[in-house]
Short mmCIF file of C-alpha atoms and ligand atoms in Angstrom, two decimals:
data_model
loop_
_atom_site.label_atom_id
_atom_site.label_comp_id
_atom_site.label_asym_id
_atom_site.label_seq_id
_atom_site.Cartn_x
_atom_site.Cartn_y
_atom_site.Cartn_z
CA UNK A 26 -4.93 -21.69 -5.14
CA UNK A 27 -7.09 -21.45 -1.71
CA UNK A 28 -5.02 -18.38 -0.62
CA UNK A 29 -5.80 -16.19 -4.10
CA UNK A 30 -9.23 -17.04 -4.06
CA UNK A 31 -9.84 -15.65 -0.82
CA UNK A 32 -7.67 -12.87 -1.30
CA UNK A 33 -9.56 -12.27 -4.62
CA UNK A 34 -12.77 -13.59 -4.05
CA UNK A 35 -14.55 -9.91 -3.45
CA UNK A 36 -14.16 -9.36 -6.99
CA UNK A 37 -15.55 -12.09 -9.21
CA UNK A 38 -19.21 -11.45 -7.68
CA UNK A 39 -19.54 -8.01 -9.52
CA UNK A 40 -19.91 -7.38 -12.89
CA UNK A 41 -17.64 -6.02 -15.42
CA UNK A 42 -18.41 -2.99 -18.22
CA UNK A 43 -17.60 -3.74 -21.61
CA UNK A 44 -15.74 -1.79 -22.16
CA UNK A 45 -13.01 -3.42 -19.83
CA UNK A 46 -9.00 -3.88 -20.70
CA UNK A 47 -8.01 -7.23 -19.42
CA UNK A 48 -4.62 -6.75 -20.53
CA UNK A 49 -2.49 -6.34 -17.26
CA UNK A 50 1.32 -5.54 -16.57
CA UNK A 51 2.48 -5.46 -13.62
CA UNK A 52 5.74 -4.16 -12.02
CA UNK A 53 7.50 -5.14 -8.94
CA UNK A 54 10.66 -3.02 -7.70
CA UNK A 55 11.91 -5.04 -5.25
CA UNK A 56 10.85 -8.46 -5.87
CA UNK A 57 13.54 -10.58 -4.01
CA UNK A 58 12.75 -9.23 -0.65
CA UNK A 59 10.67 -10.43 2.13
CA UNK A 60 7.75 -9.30 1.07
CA UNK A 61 8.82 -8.82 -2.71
CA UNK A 62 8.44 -12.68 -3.37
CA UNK A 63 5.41 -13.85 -1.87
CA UNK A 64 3.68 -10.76 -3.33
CA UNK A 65 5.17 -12.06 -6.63
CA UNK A 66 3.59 -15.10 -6.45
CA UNK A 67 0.23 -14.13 -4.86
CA UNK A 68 0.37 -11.49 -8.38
CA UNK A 69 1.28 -14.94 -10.94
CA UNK A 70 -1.55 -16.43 -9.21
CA UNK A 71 -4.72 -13.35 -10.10
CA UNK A 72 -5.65 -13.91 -13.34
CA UNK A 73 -5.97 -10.53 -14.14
CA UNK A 74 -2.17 -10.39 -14.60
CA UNK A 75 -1.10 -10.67 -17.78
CA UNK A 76 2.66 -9.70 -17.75
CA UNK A 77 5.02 -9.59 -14.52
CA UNK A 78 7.98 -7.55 -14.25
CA UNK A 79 10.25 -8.41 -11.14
CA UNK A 80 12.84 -6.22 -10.51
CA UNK A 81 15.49 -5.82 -8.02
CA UNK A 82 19.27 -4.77 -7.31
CA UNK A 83 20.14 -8.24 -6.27
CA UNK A 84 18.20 -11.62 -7.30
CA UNK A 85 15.17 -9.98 -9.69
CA UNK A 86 15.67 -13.31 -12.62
CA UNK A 87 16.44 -15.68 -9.89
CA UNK A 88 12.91 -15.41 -8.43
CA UNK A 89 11.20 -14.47 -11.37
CA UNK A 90 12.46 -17.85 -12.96
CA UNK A 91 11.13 -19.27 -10.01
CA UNK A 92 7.92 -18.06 -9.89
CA UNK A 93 7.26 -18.01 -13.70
CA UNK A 94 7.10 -21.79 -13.26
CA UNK A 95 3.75 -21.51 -11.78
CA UNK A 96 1.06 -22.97 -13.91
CA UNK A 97 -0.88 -19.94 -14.93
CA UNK A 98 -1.30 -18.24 -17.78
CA UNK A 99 1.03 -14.82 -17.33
CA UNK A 100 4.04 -14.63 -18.58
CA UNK A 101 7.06 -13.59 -16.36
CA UNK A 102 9.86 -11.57 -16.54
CA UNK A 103 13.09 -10.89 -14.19
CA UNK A 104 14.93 -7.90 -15.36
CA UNK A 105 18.89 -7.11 -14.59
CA UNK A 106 19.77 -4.43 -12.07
CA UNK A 107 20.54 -1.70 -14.11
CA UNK A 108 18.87 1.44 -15.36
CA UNK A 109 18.04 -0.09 -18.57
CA UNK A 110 16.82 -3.10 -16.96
CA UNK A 111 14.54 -1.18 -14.40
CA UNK A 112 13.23 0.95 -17.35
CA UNK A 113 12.38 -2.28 -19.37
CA UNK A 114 10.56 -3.63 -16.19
CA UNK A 115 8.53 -0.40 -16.18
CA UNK A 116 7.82 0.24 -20.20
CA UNK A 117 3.99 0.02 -20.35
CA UNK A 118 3.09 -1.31 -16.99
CA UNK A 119 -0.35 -0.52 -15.44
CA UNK A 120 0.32 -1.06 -11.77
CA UNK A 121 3.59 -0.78 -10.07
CA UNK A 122 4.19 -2.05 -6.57
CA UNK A 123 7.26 -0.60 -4.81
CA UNK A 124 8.23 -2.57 -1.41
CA UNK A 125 12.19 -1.98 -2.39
CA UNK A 126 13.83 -0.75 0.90
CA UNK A 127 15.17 -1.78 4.38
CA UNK A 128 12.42 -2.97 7.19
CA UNK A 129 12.70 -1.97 10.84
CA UNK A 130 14.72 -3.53 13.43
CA UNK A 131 13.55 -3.94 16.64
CA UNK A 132 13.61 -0.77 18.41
CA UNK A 133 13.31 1.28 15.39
CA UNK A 134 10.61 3.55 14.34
CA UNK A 135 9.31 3.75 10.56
CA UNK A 136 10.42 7.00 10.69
CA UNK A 137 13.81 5.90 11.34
CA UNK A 138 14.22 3.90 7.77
CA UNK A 139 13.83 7.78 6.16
CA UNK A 140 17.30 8.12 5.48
CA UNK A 141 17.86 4.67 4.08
CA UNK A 142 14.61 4.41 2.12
CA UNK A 143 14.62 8.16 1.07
CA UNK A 144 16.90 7.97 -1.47
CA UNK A 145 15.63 4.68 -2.92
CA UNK A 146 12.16 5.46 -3.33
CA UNK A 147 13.02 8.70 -4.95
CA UNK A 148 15.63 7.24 -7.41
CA UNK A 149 13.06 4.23 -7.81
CA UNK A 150 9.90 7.36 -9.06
CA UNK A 151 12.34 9.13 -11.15
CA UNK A 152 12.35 5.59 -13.20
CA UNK A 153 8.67 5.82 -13.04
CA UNK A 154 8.46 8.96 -14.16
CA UNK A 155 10.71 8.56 -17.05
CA UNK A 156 9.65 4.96 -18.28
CA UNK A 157 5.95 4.46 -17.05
CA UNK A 158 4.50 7.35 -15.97
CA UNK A 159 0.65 6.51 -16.53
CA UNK A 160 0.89 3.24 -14.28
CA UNK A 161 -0.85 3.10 -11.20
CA UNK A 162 2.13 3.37 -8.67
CA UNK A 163 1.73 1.80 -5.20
CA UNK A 164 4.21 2.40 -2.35
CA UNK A 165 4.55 -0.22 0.16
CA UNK A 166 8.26 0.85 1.41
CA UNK A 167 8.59 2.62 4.80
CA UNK A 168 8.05 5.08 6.11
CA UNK A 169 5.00 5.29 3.57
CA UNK A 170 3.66 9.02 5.35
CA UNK A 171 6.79 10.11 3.97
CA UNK A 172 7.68 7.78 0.61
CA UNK A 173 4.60 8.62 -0.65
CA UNK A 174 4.74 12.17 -0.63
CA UNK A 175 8.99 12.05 -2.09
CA UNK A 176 7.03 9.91 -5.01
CA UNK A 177 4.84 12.96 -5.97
CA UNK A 178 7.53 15.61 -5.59
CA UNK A 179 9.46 13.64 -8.27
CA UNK A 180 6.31 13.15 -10.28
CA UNK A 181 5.89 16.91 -10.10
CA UNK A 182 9.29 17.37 -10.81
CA UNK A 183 9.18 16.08 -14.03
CA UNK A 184 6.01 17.28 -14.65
CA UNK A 185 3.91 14.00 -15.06
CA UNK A 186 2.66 13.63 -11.28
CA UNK A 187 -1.41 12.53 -11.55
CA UNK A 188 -2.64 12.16 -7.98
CA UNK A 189 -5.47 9.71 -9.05
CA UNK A 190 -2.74 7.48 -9.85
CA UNK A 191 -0.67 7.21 -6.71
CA UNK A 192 -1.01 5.19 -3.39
CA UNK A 193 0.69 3.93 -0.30
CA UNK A 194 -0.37 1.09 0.68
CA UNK A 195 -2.45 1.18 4.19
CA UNK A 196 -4.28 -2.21 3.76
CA UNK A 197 -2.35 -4.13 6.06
CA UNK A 198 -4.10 -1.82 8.79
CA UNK A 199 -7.50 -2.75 7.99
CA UNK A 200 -6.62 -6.33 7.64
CA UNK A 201 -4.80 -6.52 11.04
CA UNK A 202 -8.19 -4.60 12.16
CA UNK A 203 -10.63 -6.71 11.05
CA UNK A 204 -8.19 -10.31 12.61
CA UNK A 205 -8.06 -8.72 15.74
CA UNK A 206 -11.75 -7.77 15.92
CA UNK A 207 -12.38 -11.04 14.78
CA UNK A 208 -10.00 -12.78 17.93
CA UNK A 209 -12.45 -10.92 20.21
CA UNK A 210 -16.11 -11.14 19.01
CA UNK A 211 -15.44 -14.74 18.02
CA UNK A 212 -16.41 -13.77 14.13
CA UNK A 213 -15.33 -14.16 10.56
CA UNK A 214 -12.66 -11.81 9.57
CA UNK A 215 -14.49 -11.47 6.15
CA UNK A 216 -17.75 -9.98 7.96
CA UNK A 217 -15.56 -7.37 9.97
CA UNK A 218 -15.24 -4.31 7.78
CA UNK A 219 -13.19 -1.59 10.44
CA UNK A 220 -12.46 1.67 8.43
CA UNK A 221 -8.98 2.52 9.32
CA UNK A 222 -8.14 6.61 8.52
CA UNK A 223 -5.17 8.47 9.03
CA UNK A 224 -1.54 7.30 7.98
CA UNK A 225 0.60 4.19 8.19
CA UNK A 226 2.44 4.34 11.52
CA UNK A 227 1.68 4.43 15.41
CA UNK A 228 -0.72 6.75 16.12
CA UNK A 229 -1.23 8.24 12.57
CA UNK A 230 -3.30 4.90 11.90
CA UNK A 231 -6.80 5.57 13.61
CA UNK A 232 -9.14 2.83 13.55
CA UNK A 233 -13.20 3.37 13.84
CA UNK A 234 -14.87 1.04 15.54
CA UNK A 235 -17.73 3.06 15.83
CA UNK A 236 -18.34 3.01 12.05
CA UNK A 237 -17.92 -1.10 12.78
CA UNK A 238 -20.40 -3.77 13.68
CA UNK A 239 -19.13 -3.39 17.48
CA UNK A 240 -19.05 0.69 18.60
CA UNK A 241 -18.15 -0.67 21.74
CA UNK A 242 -15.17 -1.30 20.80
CA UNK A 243 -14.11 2.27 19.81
CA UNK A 244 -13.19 2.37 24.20
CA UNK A 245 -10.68 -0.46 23.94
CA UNK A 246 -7.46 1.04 24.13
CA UNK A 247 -5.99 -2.26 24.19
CA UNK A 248 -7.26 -3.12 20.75
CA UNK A 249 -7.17 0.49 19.86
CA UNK A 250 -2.88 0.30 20.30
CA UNK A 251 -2.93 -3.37 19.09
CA UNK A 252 -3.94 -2.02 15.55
CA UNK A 253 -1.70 1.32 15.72
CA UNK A 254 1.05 -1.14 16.73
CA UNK A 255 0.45 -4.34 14.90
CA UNK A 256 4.55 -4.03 12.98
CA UNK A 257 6.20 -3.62 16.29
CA UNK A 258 4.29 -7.16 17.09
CA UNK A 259 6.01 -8.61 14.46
CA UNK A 260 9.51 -6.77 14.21
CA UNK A 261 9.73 -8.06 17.81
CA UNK A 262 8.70 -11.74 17.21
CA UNK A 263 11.14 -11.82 14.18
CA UNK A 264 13.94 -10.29 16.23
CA UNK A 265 16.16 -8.43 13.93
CA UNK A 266 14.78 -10.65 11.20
CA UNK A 267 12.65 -7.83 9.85
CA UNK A 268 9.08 -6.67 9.74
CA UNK A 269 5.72 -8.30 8.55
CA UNK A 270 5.97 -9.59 5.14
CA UNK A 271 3.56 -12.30 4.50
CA UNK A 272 0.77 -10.42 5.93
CA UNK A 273 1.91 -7.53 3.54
CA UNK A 274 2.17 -9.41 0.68
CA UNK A 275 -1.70 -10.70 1.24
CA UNK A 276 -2.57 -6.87 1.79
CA UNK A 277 -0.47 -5.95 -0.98
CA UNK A 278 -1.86 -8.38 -3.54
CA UNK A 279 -5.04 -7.42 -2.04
CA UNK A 280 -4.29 -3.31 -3.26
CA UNK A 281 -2.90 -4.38 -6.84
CA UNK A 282 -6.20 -6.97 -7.44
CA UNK A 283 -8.23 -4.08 -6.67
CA UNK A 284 -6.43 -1.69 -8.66
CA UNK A 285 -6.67 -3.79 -11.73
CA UNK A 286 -10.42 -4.60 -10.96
CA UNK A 287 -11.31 -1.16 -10.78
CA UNK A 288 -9.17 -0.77 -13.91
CA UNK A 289 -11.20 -3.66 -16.20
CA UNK A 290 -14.54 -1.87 -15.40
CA UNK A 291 -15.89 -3.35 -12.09
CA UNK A 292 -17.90 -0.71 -10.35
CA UNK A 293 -17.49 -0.02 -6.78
CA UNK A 294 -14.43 -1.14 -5.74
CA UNK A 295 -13.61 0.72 -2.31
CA UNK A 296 -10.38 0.01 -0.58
CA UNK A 297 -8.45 2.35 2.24
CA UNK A 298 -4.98 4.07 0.82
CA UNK A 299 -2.76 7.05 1.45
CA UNK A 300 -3.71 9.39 -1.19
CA UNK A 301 -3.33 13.24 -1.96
CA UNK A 302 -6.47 13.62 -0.58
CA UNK A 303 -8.60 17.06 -0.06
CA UNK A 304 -10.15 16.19 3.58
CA UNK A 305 -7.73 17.71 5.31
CA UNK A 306 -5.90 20.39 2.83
CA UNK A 307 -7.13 22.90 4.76
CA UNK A 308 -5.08 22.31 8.11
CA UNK A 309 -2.17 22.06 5.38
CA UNK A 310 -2.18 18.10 4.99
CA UNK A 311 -2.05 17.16 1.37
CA UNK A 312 -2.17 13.32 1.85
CA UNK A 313 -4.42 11.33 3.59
CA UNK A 314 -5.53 7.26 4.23
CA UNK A 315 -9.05 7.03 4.26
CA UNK A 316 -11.67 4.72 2.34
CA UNK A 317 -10.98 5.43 -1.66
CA UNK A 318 -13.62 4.67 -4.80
CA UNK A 319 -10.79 2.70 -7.13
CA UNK A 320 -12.26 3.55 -11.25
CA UNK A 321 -10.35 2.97 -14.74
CA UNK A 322 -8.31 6.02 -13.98
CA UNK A 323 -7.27 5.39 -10.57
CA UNK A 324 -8.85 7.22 -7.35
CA UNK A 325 -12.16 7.45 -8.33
CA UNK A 326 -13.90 9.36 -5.21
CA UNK A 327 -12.32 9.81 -1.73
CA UNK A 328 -14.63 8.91 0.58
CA UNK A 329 -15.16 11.22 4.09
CA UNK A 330 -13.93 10.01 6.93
CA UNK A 331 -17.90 10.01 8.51
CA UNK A 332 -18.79 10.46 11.74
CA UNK A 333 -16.38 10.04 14.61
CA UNK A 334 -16.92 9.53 18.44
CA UNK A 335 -14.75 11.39 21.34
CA UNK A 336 -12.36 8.88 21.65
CA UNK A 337 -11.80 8.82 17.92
CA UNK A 338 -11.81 12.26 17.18
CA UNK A 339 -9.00 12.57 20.17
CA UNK A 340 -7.06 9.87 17.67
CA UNK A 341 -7.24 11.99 15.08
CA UNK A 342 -5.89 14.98 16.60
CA UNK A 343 -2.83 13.51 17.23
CA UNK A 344 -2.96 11.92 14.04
CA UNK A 345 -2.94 14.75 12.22
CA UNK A 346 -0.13 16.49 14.47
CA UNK A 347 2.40 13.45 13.52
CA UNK A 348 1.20 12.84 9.67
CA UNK A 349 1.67 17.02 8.60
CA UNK A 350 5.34 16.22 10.25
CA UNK A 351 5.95 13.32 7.85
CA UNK A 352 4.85 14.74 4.98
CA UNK A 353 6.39 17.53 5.21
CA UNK A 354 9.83 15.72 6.11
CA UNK A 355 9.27 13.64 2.32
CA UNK A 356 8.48 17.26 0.51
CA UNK A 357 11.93 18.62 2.37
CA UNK A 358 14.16 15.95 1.32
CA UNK A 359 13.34 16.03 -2.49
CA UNK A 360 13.63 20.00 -2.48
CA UNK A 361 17.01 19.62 -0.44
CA UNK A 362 17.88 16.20 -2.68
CA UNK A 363 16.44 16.10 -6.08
CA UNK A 364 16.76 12.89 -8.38
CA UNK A 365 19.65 13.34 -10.28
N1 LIG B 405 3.17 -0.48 3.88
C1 LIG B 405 3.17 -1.44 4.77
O1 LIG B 405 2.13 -1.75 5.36
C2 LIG B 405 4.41 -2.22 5.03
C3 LIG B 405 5.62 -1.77 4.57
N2 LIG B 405 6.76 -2.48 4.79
C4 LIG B 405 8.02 -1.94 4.25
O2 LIG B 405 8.35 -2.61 3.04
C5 LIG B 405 9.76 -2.48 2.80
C6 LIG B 405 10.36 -3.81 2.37
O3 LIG B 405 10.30 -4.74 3.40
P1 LIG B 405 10.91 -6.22 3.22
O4 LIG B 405 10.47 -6.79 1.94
O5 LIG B 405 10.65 -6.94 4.47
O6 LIG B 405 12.47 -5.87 3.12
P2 LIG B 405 13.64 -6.79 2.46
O7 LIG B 405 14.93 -6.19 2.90
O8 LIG B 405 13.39 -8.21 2.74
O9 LIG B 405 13.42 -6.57 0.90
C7 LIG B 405 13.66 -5.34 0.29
C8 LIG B 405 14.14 -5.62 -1.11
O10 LIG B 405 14.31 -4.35 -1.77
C9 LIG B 405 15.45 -4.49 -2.60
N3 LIG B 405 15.96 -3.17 -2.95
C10 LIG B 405 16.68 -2.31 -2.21
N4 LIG B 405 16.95 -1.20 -2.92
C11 LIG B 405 16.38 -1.37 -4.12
C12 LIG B 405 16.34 -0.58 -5.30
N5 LIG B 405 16.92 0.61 -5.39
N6 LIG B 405 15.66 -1.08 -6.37
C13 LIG B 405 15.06 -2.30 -6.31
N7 LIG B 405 15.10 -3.09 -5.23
C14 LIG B 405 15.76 -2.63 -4.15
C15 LIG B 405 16.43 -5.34 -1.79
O11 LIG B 405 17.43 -5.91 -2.60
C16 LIG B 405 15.48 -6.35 -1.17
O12 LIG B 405 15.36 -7.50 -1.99
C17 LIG B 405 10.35 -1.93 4.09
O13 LIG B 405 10.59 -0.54 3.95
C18 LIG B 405 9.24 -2.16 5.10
O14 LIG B 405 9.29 -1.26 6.18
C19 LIG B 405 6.74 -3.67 5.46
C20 LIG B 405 5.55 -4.17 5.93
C21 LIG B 405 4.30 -3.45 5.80
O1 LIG B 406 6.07 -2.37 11.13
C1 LIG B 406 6.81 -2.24 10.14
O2 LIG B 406 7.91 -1.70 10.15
C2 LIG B 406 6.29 -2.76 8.84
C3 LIG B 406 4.94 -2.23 8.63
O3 LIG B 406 4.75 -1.15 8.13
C4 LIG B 406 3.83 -3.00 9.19
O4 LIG B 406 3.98 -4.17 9.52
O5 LIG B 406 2.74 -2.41 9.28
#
């Protein structure tokens, strides 16, 4: 239990409205993978999970059996690969966390998953869309600049897309951030609060150390690349193995808890994702990582991205150069291949 308290810990010190629902499912599509299973039992263990729903094309019961052996009180389901099974795993969810797709290789770019993970995403929201279309969807599968934007396309598709209610999952950035800051100031991680802006892959992720406890550290390229490049560290280290997955489950866990916090009435929950976002709309970019106000009906408030220095605002310039790219790439492929 050490490892969900401190992932959850943040939470149980504020207080909760009335008027809260503590009546959580949750959905994962995807569940048997790498980072499907520990994120499945890092869920059983928050007890604001009242229901989980593992699903997955191969292996969804096997690991849900396992898991639902775990001595707390939600219940757990694993549901059989097939449409009906994935839209029982999704009837009346609240949060749905997608990390269904290949990882990179060593070598690879996220970018370079887009024509595996494409097609599954967008097959994967068209379920969504049709059996829980309210739920708050969260998109950990790769490329994420791109997935996220092929999830709304669908949404809008069928007409149900609510962009308060979708986000890919950046928080593995801000954790890295914060471990790596913590390696080099000799500090707690937990004190070390780096706003990370931008998107979720080499230079699109744009950390701001001058919003941090150490400015200084805004001129370290080193750390600077280290935090833009923290999945090639590990794609490498596994060698052909696959990409982080422990580490994502954490940051994953870490999303949905605040997700469902934010949806049982705590106040203030703030937590970075990739949402349609308006701070940049006007240079044509319609989604957007930066610091995000979590409420009972999703984003709350996007938060600015505040002030930057030179070195950051040169980050962000070629930030915004790659992220238009990807997003535009996601919008293209569900006009050119719509869900059938
Ligand atoms: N957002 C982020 O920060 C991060 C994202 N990722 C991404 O997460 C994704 C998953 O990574 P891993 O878990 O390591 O991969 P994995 O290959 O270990 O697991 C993926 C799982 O998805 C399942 N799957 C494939 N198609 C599916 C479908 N149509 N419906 C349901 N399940 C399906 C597979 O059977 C497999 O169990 C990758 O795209 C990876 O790049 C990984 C780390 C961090
Ligand atoms: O690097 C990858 O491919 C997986 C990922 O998104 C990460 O670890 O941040």
């Amino acid at each position: 239990m050490f490892a969900a308290r401190a992932v959850f810990a943040a939470g149980q010190r504020r207080a909760f409205s009335a008027s809260a629902r503590n009546l959580s499912k949750v959905t994962v599509l995807g569940a048997a993978g790498g980072i499907g299973q520990p994120l499945s039992l890092l869920l059983k263990l928050n007890p604001r999970v009242t229901e989980l729903a593992l699903y997955d094309i191969r292996g969804g019961p096997g690991v849900a059996a396992d898991v639902s052996h775990v001595n707390t009180k939600s219940t757990v389901k694993g549901y059989d690969p097939s449409p009906a099974g994935l839209a029982a795993a999704l009837k009346g969810s609240d949060v749905v966390v997608i990390p269904a797709g290949v990882p990179r290789k060593p070598g690879m770019t996220r970018d370079d998953l887009f024509n595996t993970n494409a097609s599954i995403v967008r097959d994967l929201a068209k379920a969504c869309a049709e059996s829980s279309p309210e739920a708050n969807i969260l998109i950990i599968a790769n490329p994420v600049n791109s997935t996220v934007p092929i999830v709304a396309e669908v949404f809008k598709g069928r007409g149900v897309y609510n962009p308060k209610r979708l986000f890919g999952v950046t928080t593995l950035d801000v954790v890295r951030a914060s471990r790596f800051v913590s390696e080099i100031k000799g500090t707690d991680p937990a004190d070390e609060h780096i706003t990370v802006v931008g998107g979720h892959s080499g230079v699109t992720i744009v950390p701001l150390f001058s919003q941090s406890n150490h400015p200084d550290l805004t001129s370290n390229a080193e750390l600077v690349n280290r935090v833009q490049f923290g999945g090639d560290e590990v794609v490498k280290a596994k060698d052909g193995a696959g990409s982080a997955t422990l580490s994502m489950a954490m940051a994953g866990a870490r999303m949905a808890d605040a997700v469902l916090r934010a949806a049982q009435g705590e106040k203030g929950v703030v937590e970075p994702s990739f949402v349609d976002s308006p701070l940049y709309k006007d240079q044509g970019i319609d989604f957007f990582a930066s610091k995000v106000e979590l409420g009972p009906n999703g984003v709350e408030k996007i938060l600015p991205v505040g002030e930057v220095d030179a070195n950051e605002q040169k980050l962000l310039e070629a930030c915004l150069g790659d992220l238009k790219k990807n997003i535009a790439k996601g919008v293209a492929f569900v006009e050119s291949n719509p869900p059938k």
